[in-house]
Amino acid sequence: MNEDYLATGNKGVEVVRLTTDVAIVGGGTAGCFAAVTIKENSPQTEVLIIEKAHIKRSGCLAAGVNAINAYLKPGQSPESYLEYVKKESAGLVRDDLVLSIGQRLNKVTEKLESWGLPFKKNEDGSYLERGKRSVEIIGESIKPVIADAVKKSGARVLNRTVATNYIMSEGRIVGVYAFSAREKKFYVISAKAVICATGGAAGIYKPNNEGAARHKMWYCPFNVGTGFAMGLRAGAEMTTFEMRFIALRVKDVMSPTGTVAQGVRARQVNALGEEYLDRYENRSTPMRLYATVAENKAGRGPCYLDFTHLSDQVNIRLKEAYLNMSPGILLKWADEGVEPNHRPLEICGSEPYIVGGHGQAGYWVDIFRRSTVTGLFAAGDVVGGAPKKYVSGCFAEGEIAGLAALQYIKDKHTAEISPEETEAELTRVFTPLFRDRGPAPDEYEERLQKIMDEYAGGISANYELCEAKLLKARELLLVLQEEVNNKIKARNMFELVKAHEVTDRVLVARVLVEHLLYRKETRWPSYQERVDYPRRNDERWFIFVNSRFNHENNSITIIERPAEGLVTEHAR
């Protein structure tokens, strides 16, 4: 790793120039696995992870997890995994991407165990099952275990460093711009290849909880769509933003419902005590949410998970499972002086998220996880077209992207970076900090979330969408983007991070609205529910809705891609 420090006259900002072979943006599940994969296969290759937080407690697994939700048990196969994912997604997925994940699920899961994460076992040594494709772990320490594997691999990490844009030269990605979250430092990172593993986007919509509890949400609140926004500004093609993901969660604490629905076979009931799922088309993940919303609209809510049948022994096991990923619910039970089996647990939908791990929003990639921009790879929640990948699927994509990037850099050299472009990006990044006055990031975040909640199918609209409201959202977001770009004020480095988070969220929201407008059918109830086009139409809409952003004229172009066949190469 080469380092060159250069003082700058730009109001005390220090410019730090780094050179590496592969830069990985995001130190979560996929990014860490990509780094370890590269170092194991080529120890001499230099790898640098750029992480906004600290890789020991960052990303979706920061607080832990109690199960690996994508694992193939005896009798299952990559093909059966593909069929499950297609069924859950109304038939429209990238078969090639999902199958390539399925082929690696067990291998990467066993690799995680070899790193030292405890797995619950049966007497015969096999993994303890929780659901059809889920095995139980003791996962509170999963992120420290992964971070330790990265350290042992020899990959370097820039913690508390915020990526802002890719560096381009002659039509390919040759590095990353970033800044320190704590100091006035601007990083110019040269790389032969870049892997984006930043996760999806939370905070686009008004959350369930307000005030000091607004970040008590299902998806990691610090995953804000930066990877999407960086890709959009570089001209990368995105896919299926309109398939938002909305989680069915425990009200207020937003704890997962799968822990009880799968782990202890809880019943999903309405306020009348009726099991209501059989009233609806199927029991897919979107439909369980849709049914809950429908029961509330019909006056039969609130809805609950009922596990009053549990024994005291199972009660203890359930609380242990929640301690591994969502301890807030235990504090709720303790504060109310009740045990889990004392009364049903109220459930509700979360705000919508833009994510490629549960939903399928993200970069349009080929089988090797190459984006449509040369030199840029993607892995994990930031990749589109392959939902239901979960932790192990993100590992699998990290491995695929890491190996592909390693192959790509064999004949590549470090490119020259334009001083003029570097100065322009430095100015863009730090202008909110040096601006004399202007609204704070929180004010713009609230405006964004209000627009999206009311006009783009948020919680207050029961997730329902229609053209007139989406057109209003489009209009308001353009105004908001202009104001954010020219008026936002950061009083310190913490607010500078938030200013760029809001900037990125607004761009992602604009692209999302265009996707929601374009798909004139309802394919995924609640996730993408057009009340003006309430039916699914495979004859016209069994296609992928993709998009490309033109940074020069601030415009978004929608592109249709066929769903048939494998997409293994891009036209370059």
Coordinates of C-alpha atoms in Angstrom, one line a residue:
M1 CA 0.0 0.0 0.0
N2 CA 1.5 3.2 -1.1
E3 CA 0.7 6.4 0.7
D4 CA 1.4 10.0 -0.2
Y5 CA 0.3 12.9 2.0
L6 CA -0.2 16.3 0.4
A7 CA -1.3 19.4 2.3
T8 CA -3.9 21.5 0.5
G9 CA -4.9 25.1 0.8
N10 CA -8.6 24.2 0.7
K11 CA -9.4 25.5 4.2
G12 CA -7.2 23.1 6.1
V13 CA -8.3 19.8 4.4
E14 CA -5.5 17.3 4.2
V15 CA -5.4 15.2 1.0
V16 CA -4.2 11.6 1.4
R17 CA -3.3 9.6 -1.7
L18 CA -3.4 5.8 -1.4
T19 CA -2.7 3.1 -4.0
T20 CA -4.0 -0.4 -3.9
D21 CA -4.8 -3.3 -6.2
V22 CA -8.4 -3.7 -5.2
A23 CA -10.5 -1.2 -3.3
I24 CA -13.6 -2.5 -1.6
V25 CA -16.3 0.0 -0.6
G26 CA -18.1 -1.3 2.4
G27 CA -16.9 -3.6 5.2
G28 CA -20.0 -5.6 5.8
T29 CA -20.7 -9.2 5.0
A30 CA -20.0 -9.2 1.3
G31 CA -17.1 -6.8 1.4
C32 CA -15.2 -8.7 4.1
F33 CA -15.7 -12.0 2.4
A34 CA -14.5 -10.6 -0.9
A35 CA -11.3 -9.3 0.8
V36 CA -10.6 -12.6 2.5
T37 CA -11.2 -14.5 -0.8
I38 CA -8.7 -12.3 -2.7
K39 CA -6.0 -12.5 -0.1
E40 CA -6.4 -16.3 0.2
N41 CA -6.1 -16.8 -3.5
S42 CA -3.4 -14.1 -4.0
P43 CA -1.6 -13.1 -0.8
Q44 CA 0.6 -10.5 -2.7
T45 CA -2.5 -8.6 -4.0
E46 CA -3.1 -5.5 -2.0
V47 CA -6.7 -5.0 -0.8
L48 CA -8.1 -2.0 1.0
I49 CA -11.6 -1.9 2.6
I50 CA -13.2 1.5 3.0
E51 CA -15.7 1.4 5.8
K52 CA -17.9 4.2 7.1
A53 CA -18.1 2.7 10.6
H54 CA -15.8 0.1 12.0
I55 CA -15.8 -3.4 10.5
K56 CA -16.1 -5.1 14.0
R57 CA -19.6 -3.6 14.3
S58 CA -20.8 -2.4 10.9
G59 CA -23.5 -3.1 8.4
C60 CA -26.6 -5.3 8.8
L61 CA -24.9 -7.7 11.1
A62 CA -23.6 -5.1 13.6
A63 CA -25.9 -6.3 16.4
G64 CA -25.7 -10.0 15.4
V65 CA -28.0 -12.5 13.9
N66 CA -29.5 -15.8 15.2
A67 CA -29.7 -17.9 12.0
I68 CA -28.2 -18.5 8.6
N69 CA -31.4 -18.2 6.5
A70 CA -30.0 -19.6 3.2
Y71 CA -28.5 -23.1 3.7
L72 CA -29.3 -26.2 1.7
K73 CA -30.1 -29.2 3.8
P74 CA -30.1 -32.8 2.6
G75 CA -32.5 -33.3 -0.2
Q76 CA -32.2 -29.6 -1.3
S77 CA -30.1 -28.3 -4.2
P78 CA -29.2 -25.1 -5.9
E79 CA -32.0 -25.7 -8.3
S80 CA -34.6 -26.1 -5.6
Y81 CA -33.2 -22.9 -4.0
L82 CA -33.8 -21.1 -7.3
E83 CA -37.4 -22.4 -7.5
Y84 CA -38.0 -21.2 -3.9
V85 CA -36.7 -17.7 -4.7
K86 CA -38.7 -17.5 -7.9
K87 CA -41.9 -18.5 -6.2
E88 CA -41.3 -15.9 -3.5
S89 CA -40.7 -13.2 -6.2
A90 CA -43.6 -13.8 -8.6
G91 CA -41.4 -15.7 -11.0
L92 CA -39.2 -12.7 -12.0
V93 CA -35.6 -13.1 -10.8
R94 CA -32.2 -13.4 -12.5
D95 CA -32.0 -17.2 -12.6
D96 CA -28.2 -17.1 -13.4
L97 CA -27.4 -15.0 -10.4
V98 CA -29.6 -16.9 -7.9
L99 CA -28.3 -20.3 -9.1
S100 CA -24.7 -19.1 -8.7
I101 CA -25.4 -18.2 -5.1
G102 CA -27.2 -21.5 -4.5
Q103 CA -24.1 -23.4 -5.6
R104 CA -22.0 -21.7 -2.9
L105 CA -24.3 -21.4 0.1
N106 CA -23.1 -24.4 2.0
K107 CA -19.4 -23.9 1.3
V108 CA -19.4 -20.3 2.6
T109 CA -21.5 -21.2 5.6
E110 CA -19.1 -23.9 6.6
K111 CA -16.3 -21.3 6.1
L112 CA -17.9 -19.0 8.6
E113 CA -18.0 -21.8 11.1
S114 CA -14.2 -22.5 10.5
W115 CA -13.6 -18.9 11.4
G116 CA -14.9 -19.6 14.9
L117 CA -18.6 -18.7 14.9
P118 CA -20.6 -21.1 17.1
F119 CA -23.3 -23.1 15.3
K120 CA -26.0 -25.0 17.1
K121 CA -25.8 -28.7 16.4
N122 CA -27.9 -31.8 16.7
E123 CA -26.5 -34.9 18.4
D124 CA -25.2 -36.3 15.1
G125 CA -23.2 -33.1 14.5
S126 CA -25.5 -31.7 11.8
Y127 CA -26.6 -28.1 12.0
L128 CA -29.8 -27.4 14.1
E129 CA -32.6 -26.5 11.7
R130 CA -34.9 -23.5 12.3
G131 CA -36.8 -23.5 9.0
K132 CA -36.7 -25.2 5.6
R133 CA -33.6 -23.4 4.6
S134 CA -32.4 -22.0 7.9
V135 CA -30.0 -23.2 10.6
E136 CA -29.5 -21.7 14.0
I137 CA -26.3 -20.0 15.2
I138 CA -25.1 -18.2 18.3
G139 CA -24.5 -15.1 16.2
E140 CA -24.1 -12.1 18.5
S141 CA -20.4 -12.0 17.7
I142 CA -20.7 -12.7 14.0
K143 CA -19.3 -9.4 12.9
P144 CA -16.2 -9.4 15.2
V145 CA -15.5 -13.0 13.9
I146 CA -15.7 -11.8 10.3
A147 CA -13.5 -8.8 11.1
D148 CA -10.9 -11.0 12.7
A149 CA -10.8 -13.1 9.6
V150 CA -10.1 -9.9 7.5
K151 CA -7.3 -8.9 9.9
K152 CA -5.7 -12.3 9.6
S153 CA -5.9 -12.3 5.8
G154 CA -3.7 -9.2 5.6
A155 CA -6.3 -6.9 4.0
R156 CA -6.1 -3.3 5.1
V157 CA -9.0 -1.4 6.4
L158 CA -9.9 2.3 6.5
N159 CA -12.4 2.5 9.3
R160 CA -14.7 5.6 9.7
T161 CA -14.1 6.7 6.2
V162 CA -16.9 7.7 3.9
A163 CA -16.8 6.9 0.2
T164 CA -18.2 9.7 -2.0
N165 CA -17.6 8.8 -5.7
Y166 CA -15.8 6.5 -8.0
I167 CA -12.7 7.8 -9.9
M168 CA -13.0 7.3 -13.6
S169 CA -10.4 7.4 -16.4
E170 CA -11.0 6.6 -20.1
G171 CA -14.4 5.0 -19.3
R172 CA -13.3 2.7 -16.5
I173 CA -13.3 2.8 -12.7
V174 CA -9.7 3.5 -11.4
G175 CA -10.3 4.3 -7.8
V176 CA -12.5 5.9 -5.1
Y177 CA -12.8 9.3 -3.5
A178 CA -13.5 9.3 0.3
F179 CA -13.3 11.5 3.4
S180 CA -12.7 10.8 7.1
A181 CA -15.8 10.9 9.3
R182 CA -13.8 12.5 12.1
E183 CA -11.0 14.6 10.6
K184 CA -10.6 17.0 7.7
K185 CA -9.0 14.4 5.5
F186 CA -9.8 13.7 1.9
Y187 CA -8.7 10.4 0.4
V188 CA -7.8 9.8 -3.3
I189 CA -7.6 6.1 -3.6
S190 CA -6.1 4.6 -6.8
A191 CA -7.1 1.0 -7.6
K192 CA -7.0 -1.4 -10.5
A193 CA -10.5 -2.6 -9.6
V194 CA -13.3 -1.6 -7.2
I195 CA -15.9 -3.8 -5.5
C196 CA -19.0 -2.1 -4.2
A197 CA -20.4 -3.8 -1.1
T198 CA -22.2 -1.0 0.6
G199 CA -25.6 -2.6 1.2
G200 CA -29.0 -1.1 0.4
A201 CA -30.8 2.0 1.4
A202 CA -32.7 2.8 4.6
G203 CA -34.1 6.2 5.6
I204 CA -35.7 6.9 2.2
Y205 CA -39.1 6.8 3.8
K206 CA -40.6 8.0 7.0
P207 CA -39.8 5.4 9.7
N208 CA -42.2 3.6 12.1
N209 CA -40.9 5.5 15.1
E210 CA -40.2 9.2 15.4
G211 CA -37.9 11.5 17.4
A212 CA -35.1 9.9 19.2
A213 CA -36.3 6.4 18.2
R214 CA -36.4 7.1 14.5
H215 CA -33.4 4.8 13.9
K216 CA -35.2 1.9 15.6
M217 CA -35.9 0.2 12.3
W218 CA -35.4 -3.2 10.7
Y219 CA -32.6 -2.4 8.2
C220 CA -29.3 -0.9 9.2
P221 CA -30.0 2.9 9.5
F222 CA -26.4 3.7 8.4
N223 CA -26.9 1.9 5.0
V224 CA -28.2 4.9 3.1
G225 CA -27.8 4.0 -0.6
T226 CA -24.3 5.5 -1.0
G227 CA -23.2 2.6 -3.2
F228 CA -26.3 3.0 -5.4
A229 CA -25.7 6.8 -5.7
M230 CA -22.0 6.4 -6.5
G231 CA -22.9 3.9 -9.2
L232 CA -25.7 6.1 -10.6
R233 CA -23.3 9.1 -10.9
A234 CA -20.8 6.9 -12.7
G235 CA -23.4 5.8 -15.2
A236 CA -23.9 2.2 -13.9
E237 CA -27.2 0.5 -14.8
M238 CA -29.5 -0.4 -12.0
T239 CA -32.4 -2.8 -11.8
T240 CA -35.7 -3.5 -10.1
F241 CA -35.7 -0.6 -7.6
E242 CA -39.5 -0.8 -7.7
M243 CA -39.4 -4.2 -5.8
R244 CA -39.1 -2.5 -2.5
F245 CA -38.7 -4.6 0.6
I246 CA -41.0 -4.0 3.5
A247 CA -40.4 -6.2 6.6
L248 CA -43.2 -7.6 8.8
R249 CA -41.9 -6.9 12.3
V250 CA -42.7 -6.6 16.0
K251 CA -44.4 -3.2 16.6
D252 CA -42.2 -0.5 18.2
V253 CA -39.1 -2.5 18.7
M254 CA -39.0 -3.7 15.0
S255 CA -37.6 -7.1 16.0
P256 CA -37.7 -9.9 13.4
T257 CA -40.9 -12.0 13.2
G258 CA -39.2 -15.0 11.6
T259 CA -37.6 -15.9 14.9
V260 CA -41.0 -16.8 16.3
A261 CA -42.9 -17.6 13.1
Q262 CA -40.4 -20.2 12.0
G263 CA -38.6 -21.1 15.2
V264 CA -41.6 -21.8 17.5
R265 CA -44.4 -22.0 14.9
A266 CA -46.3 -18.9 16.1
R267 CA -49.8 -18.3 14.7
Q268 CA -50.5 -15.1 12.7
V269 CA -53.9 -13.9 14.0
N270 CA -56.0 -10.7 13.9
A271 CA -57.7 -8.9 16.7
L272 CA -60.6 -11.5 16.6
G273 CA -58.1 -14.3 17.2
E274 CA -58.6 -15.6 13.7
E275 CA -55.7 -17.1 11.7
Y276 CA -56.1 -14.9 8.6
L277 CA -53.5 -16.0 6.1
D278 CA -55.7 -18.6 4.5
R279 CA -58.0 -15.8 3.2
Y280 CA -55.2 -14.7 0.9
E281 CA -53.6 -16.0 -2.3
N282 CA -50.5 -17.7 -0.7
R283 CA -48.1 -17.5 2.2
S284 CA -45.2 -15.9 0.5
T285 CA -43.2 -13.2 2.3
P286 CA -44.9 -10.3 0.5
M287 CA -48.3 -11.8 1.0
R288 CA -47.9 -12.2 4.8
L289 CA -47.3 -8.5 4.9
Y290 CA -50.1 -7.7 2.5
A291 CA -52.5 -9.8 4.4
T292 CA -51.6 -8.0 7.7
V293 CA -52.2 -4.6 6.1
A294 CA -55.5 -5.8 4.6
E295 CA -56.8 -7.1 7.9
N296 CA -56.1 -3.7 9.5
K297 CA -57.8 -1.9 6.6
A298 CA -60.8 -4.2 7.0
G299 CA -61.1 -3.3 10.7
R300 CA -59.9 -6.6 12.0
G301 CA -56.6 -5.3 13.4
P302 CA -54.3 -5.0 15.2
C303 CA -52.6 -8.3 14.1
Y304 CA -50.4 -10.5 16.2
L305 CA -48.1 -13.4 16.4
D306 CA -49.6 -15.7 19.0
F307 CA -47.2 -18.0 20.9
T308 CA -49.1 -18.2 24.2
H309 CA -48.9 -22.0 23.7
L310 CA -45.1 -22.0 24.4
S311 CA -43.7 -23.8 27.4
D312 CA -41.5 -21.9 29.9
Q313 CA -38.5 -23.9 28.5
V314 CA -39.2 -22.7 25.0
N315 CA -39.7 -19.2 26.3
I316 CA -36.1 -19.2 27.5
R317 CA -34.8 -20.5 24.2
L318 CA -36.8 -17.7 22.4
K319 CA -35.3 -15.0 24.5
E320 CA -31.8 -16.4 23.9
A321 CA -32.4 -16.2 20.2
Y322 CA -33.5 -12.6 20.3
L323 CA -30.4 -11.7 22.4
N324 CA -28.3 -12.7 19.4
M325 CA -29.7 -10.0 17.2
S326 CA -32.4 -7.8 18.7
P327 CA -32.2 -7.4 22.5
G328 CA -34.6 -4.5 22.5
I329 CA -37.6 -6.9 22.6
L330 CA -36.3 -8.4 25.8
L331 CA -36.2 -5.0 27.4
K332 CA -39.8 -4.5 26.2
W333 CA -40.9 -7.7 27.9
A334 CA -39.0 -6.9 31.0
D335 CA -40.3 -3.3 31.2
E336 CA -43.9 -4.7 30.8
G337 CA -43.3 -7.4 33.4
V338 CA -44.4 -10.2 31.0
E339 CA -43.0 -13.4 29.5
P340 CA -43.2 -14.1 25.7
N341 CA -46.0 -16.6 26.2
H342 CA -48.2 -14.3 28.4
R343 CA -49.9 -12.6 25.5
P344 CA -49.7 -12.3 21.7
L345 CA -47.1 -9.9 20.1
E346 CA -48.4 -7.1 17.9
I347 CA -46.9 -6.9 14.4
C348 CA -46.8 -4.3 11.7
G349 CA -45.0 -3.5 8.4
S350 CA -41.8 -1.5 8.4
E351 CA -41.0 1.4 6.2
P352 CA -40.0 0.4 2.6
Y353 CA -36.3 -0.3 2.0
I354 CA -34.3 -0.4 -1.3
V355 CA -32.2 -3.5 -0.9
G356 CA -31.0 -6.4 -3.0
G357 CA -30.7 -9.1 -0.3
H358 CA -34.3 -9.5 0.6
G359 CA -35.7 -7.7 -2.3
Q360 CA -33.9 -7.4 -5.6
A361 CA -33.0 -3.7 -6.1
G362 CA -29.5 -2.9 -7.1
Y363 CA -26.7 -3.0 -9.7
W364 CA -27.4 -4.8 -12.9
V365 CA -24.4 -7.3 -13.1
D366 CA -23.3 -10.3 -15.0
I367 CA -22.6 -13.7 -13.6
F368 CA -19.2 -12.5 -12.4
R369 CA -20.8 -9.6 -10.6
R370 CA -19.3 -7.1 -13.0
S371 CA -21.4 -4.0 -13.3
T372 CA -22.0 -2.2 -16.6
V373 CA -19.1 0.1 -15.9
T374 CA -15.7 -1.4 -16.6
G375 CA -13.6 -2.1 -13.5
L376 CA -16.5 -1.9 -11.1
F377 CA -17.9 -5.1 -9.4
A378 CA -20.7 -5.4 -6.9
A379 CA -21.6 -7.9 -4.2
G380 CA -24.3 -8.4 -1.5
D381 CA -27.3 -6.2 -0.8
V382 CA -26.2 -3.7 -3.4
V383 CA -26.6 -6.3 -6.2
G384 CA -30.0 -6.5 -8.0
G385 CA -31.9 -9.4 -9.5
A386 CA -31.1 -12.0 -6.8
P387 CA -33.4 -11.7 -3.7
K388 CA -33.5 -14.0 -0.7
K389 CA -29.7 -14.2 -0.5
Y390 CA -29.4 -13.2 3.2
V391 CA -26.0 -13.6 5.0
S392 CA -24.7 -16.6 3.2
G393 CA -25.8 -15.3 -0.2
C394 CA -23.9 -12.1 0.5
F395 CA -20.8 -14.2 1.3
A396 CA -21.3 -16.1 -1.9
E397 CA -21.4 -12.9 -4.0
G398 CA -18.4 -11.6 -2.1
E399 CA -16.5 -14.7 -3.2
I400 CA -17.6 -14.4 -6.8
A401 CA -16.8 -10.7 -7.1
G402 CA -13.5 -11.1 -5.3
L403 CA -12.3 -13.9 -7.7
A404 CA -13.6 -11.9 -10.7
A405 CA -11.8 -8.7 -9.6
L406 CA -8.6 -10.7 -9.1
Q407 CA -8.8 -12.1 -12.6
Y408 CA -9.6 -8.6 -14.0
I409 CA -6.5 -6.8 -12.5
K410 CA -3.9 -9.2 -14.0
D411 CA -3.2 -7.0 -17.0
K412 CA -4.2 -3.6 -15.4
H413 CA -2.0 -0.8 -14.2
T414 CA -2.7 2.1 -11.9
A415 CA -4.1 4.9 -13.9
E416 CA -3.3 8.7 -13.7
I417 CA -6.0 10.7 -11.8
S418 CA -6.9 14.1 -13.0
P419 CA -5.9 16.9 -10.5
E420 CA -8.8 19.0 -11.7
E421 CA -11.3 16.3 -11.1
T422 CA -9.8 15.6 -7.7
E423 CA -10.0 19.3 -6.7
A424 CA -13.6 19.4 -7.9
E425 CA -14.6 16.4 -5.8
L426 CA -12.8 17.8 -2.8
T427 CA -14.7 21.0 -3.1
R428 CA -18.1 19.2 -3.6
V429 CA -17.5 17.0 -0.5
F430 CA -16.4 19.8 1.9
T431 CA -18.6 22.7 0.7
P432 CA -21.4 21.9 3.2
L433 CA -18.9 22.2 6.0
F434 CA -17.6 25.6 4.8
R435 CA -20.9 27.1 3.8
D436 CA -21.8 30.1 6.0
R437 CA -25.4 29.1 6.6
G438 CA -28.1 26.8 5.5
P439 CA -30.6 24.1 6.7
A440 CA -29.1 21.2 8.6
P441 CA -29.1 17.6 7.1
D442 CA -31.9 16.5 9.5
E443 CA -34.3 19.0 8.1
Y444 CA -33.8 17.7 4.6
E445 CA -34.0 14.1 5.7
E446 CA -37.4 14.8 7.2
R447 CA -38.6 16.5 4.0
L448 CA -37.4 13.6 1.9
Q449 CA -39.2 11.1 4.2
K450 CA -42.4 13.1 4.2
I451 CA -42.5 13.3 0.4
M452 CA -41.8 9.5 0.0
D453 CA -44.2 8.5 2.8
E454 CA -47.2 10.5 1.4
Y455 CA -46.7 10.3 -2.3
A456 CA -44.6 7.2 -3.0
G457 CA -46.3 4.5 -1.0
G458 CA -45.1 4.8 2.6
I459 CA -46.6 3.6 5.8
S460 CA -49.3 6.3 6.0
A461 CA -50.5 5.3 2.5
N462 CA -50.6 1.6 3.4
Y463 CA -47.8 1.2 0.9
E464 CA -50.2 1.9 -2.0
L465 CA -49.0 3.6 -5.2
C466 CA -50.7 5.5 -8.0
E467 CA -49.5 7.6 -10.9
A468 CA -50.8 11.0 -9.8
K469 CA -49.0 10.8 -6.4
L470 CA -45.8 9.4 -7.9
L471 CA -45.7 12.3 -10.4
K472 CA -46.1 14.7 -7.4
A473 CA -43.2 12.9 -5.7
R474 CA -41.1 13.3 -8.9
E475 CA -41.8 17.1 -8.9
L476 CA -41.0 17.6 -5.2
L477 CA -37.8 15.5 -5.3
L478 CA -36.4 17.6 -8.1
V479 CA -36.9 20.7 -6.0
L480 CA -35.5 19.0 -2.9
Q481 CA -32.4 17.8 -4.8
E482 CA -31.6 21.3 -6.0
E483 CA -31.9 22.7 -2.5
V484 CA -29.8 19.9 -0.9
N485 CA -27.0 20.4 -3.5
N486 CA -26.9 24.1 -3.0
K487 CA -28.0 25.0 0.5
I488 CA -27.3 22.1 3.0
K489 CA -25.0 23.1 5.9
A490 CA -22.9 20.9 8.1
R491 CA -21.7 22.3 11.4
N492 CA -19.1 19.6 12.1
M493 CA -17.7 16.4 10.6
F494 CA -20.6 14.3 11.9
E495 CA -23.1 16.5 10.1
L496 CA -20.9 16.4 7.0
V497 CA -21.4 12.6 6.9
K498 CA -25.1 13.1 7.3
A499 CA -25.2 15.8 4.5
H500 CA -23.7 13.3 2.0
E501 CA -26.1 10.6 3.3
V502 CA -29.1 12.9 2.5
T503 CA -27.6 13.8 -0.9
D504 CA -27.3 10.1 -1.8
R505 CA -30.8 9.2 -0.5
V506 CA -32.4 11.9 -2.6
L507 CA -30.8 10.6 -5.8
V508 CA -31.9 7.0 -4.9
A509 CA -35.4 8.2 -4.2
R510 CA -35.6 9.9 -7.6
V511 CA -34.6 6.7 -9.4
L512 CA -37.0 4.7 -7.2
V513 CA -39.9 6.9 -8.2
E514 CA -39.1 6.5 -11.9
H515 CA -39.1 2.7 -11.5
L516 CA -42.4 2.8 -9.6
L517 CA -44.0 4.9 -12.3
Y518 CA -42.8 2.7 -15.1
R519 CA -44.0 -0.7 -14.0
K520 CA -47.7 -0.5 -14.7
E521 CA -48.9 -3.6 -13.0
T522 CA -48.9 -5.0 -9.4
R523 CA -46.3 -7.8 -9.2
W524 CA -45.4 -7.8 -5.5
P525 CA -48.3 -6.8 -3.3
S526 CA -47.4 -4.1 -0.8
Y527 CA -43.8 -4.0 -2.0
Q528 CA -45.0 -2.6 -5.4
E529 CA -48.8 -2.2 -5.3
R530 CA -50.2 0.0 -8.0
V531 CA -53.8 0.7 -7.1
D532 CA -54.3 2.1 -10.6
Y533 CA -52.9 -1.1 -12.1
P534 CA -54.0 -3.7 -9.5
R535 CA -53.3 -6.9 -11.5
R536 CA -50.2 -8.8 -12.4
N537 CA -49.5 -8.9 -16.2
D538 CA -46.9 -11.4 -17.2
E539 CA -47.6 -10.9 -20.9
R540 CA -46.4 -7.3 -20.8
W541 CA -44.3 -6.9 -17.6
F542 CA -42.4 -10.2 -17.2
I543 CA -39.3 -8.0 -17.8
F544 CA -36.7 -6.2 -15.7
V545 CA -37.1 -2.5 -15.3
N546 CA -33.6 -1.0 -15.3
S547 CA -32.4 2.6 -15.2
R548 CA -29.4 4.8 -15.9
F549 CA -28.7 8.2 -14.5
N550 CA -27.1 11.0 -16.6
H551 CA -25.1 13.1 -14.2
E552 CA -24.4 15.8 -16.9
N553 CA -28.1 16.7 -17.4
N554 CA -29.6 15.3 -14.2
S555 CA -31.9 12.9 -16.1
I556 CA -33.0 9.3 -15.6
T557 CA -33.5 6.9 -18.5
I558 CA -35.6 3.7 -18.0
I559 CA -34.4 0.6 -19.9
E560 CA -36.3 -2.7 -20.3
R561 CA -34.3 -5.9 -20.1
P562 CA -35.7 -9.3 -21.0
A563 CA -36.1 -11.9 -18.3
E564 CA -35.3 -14.9 -20.4
G565 CA -31.9 -16.6 -20.6
L566 CA -28.7 -16.1 -18.7
V567 CA -27.0 -12.8 -18.7
T568 CA -23.3 -13.7 -18.6
E569 CA -21.7 -10.9 -20.4
H570 CA -22.3 -7.2 -20.9
A571 CA -21.8 -5.3 -24.2
R572 CA -18.8 -3.1 -23.5

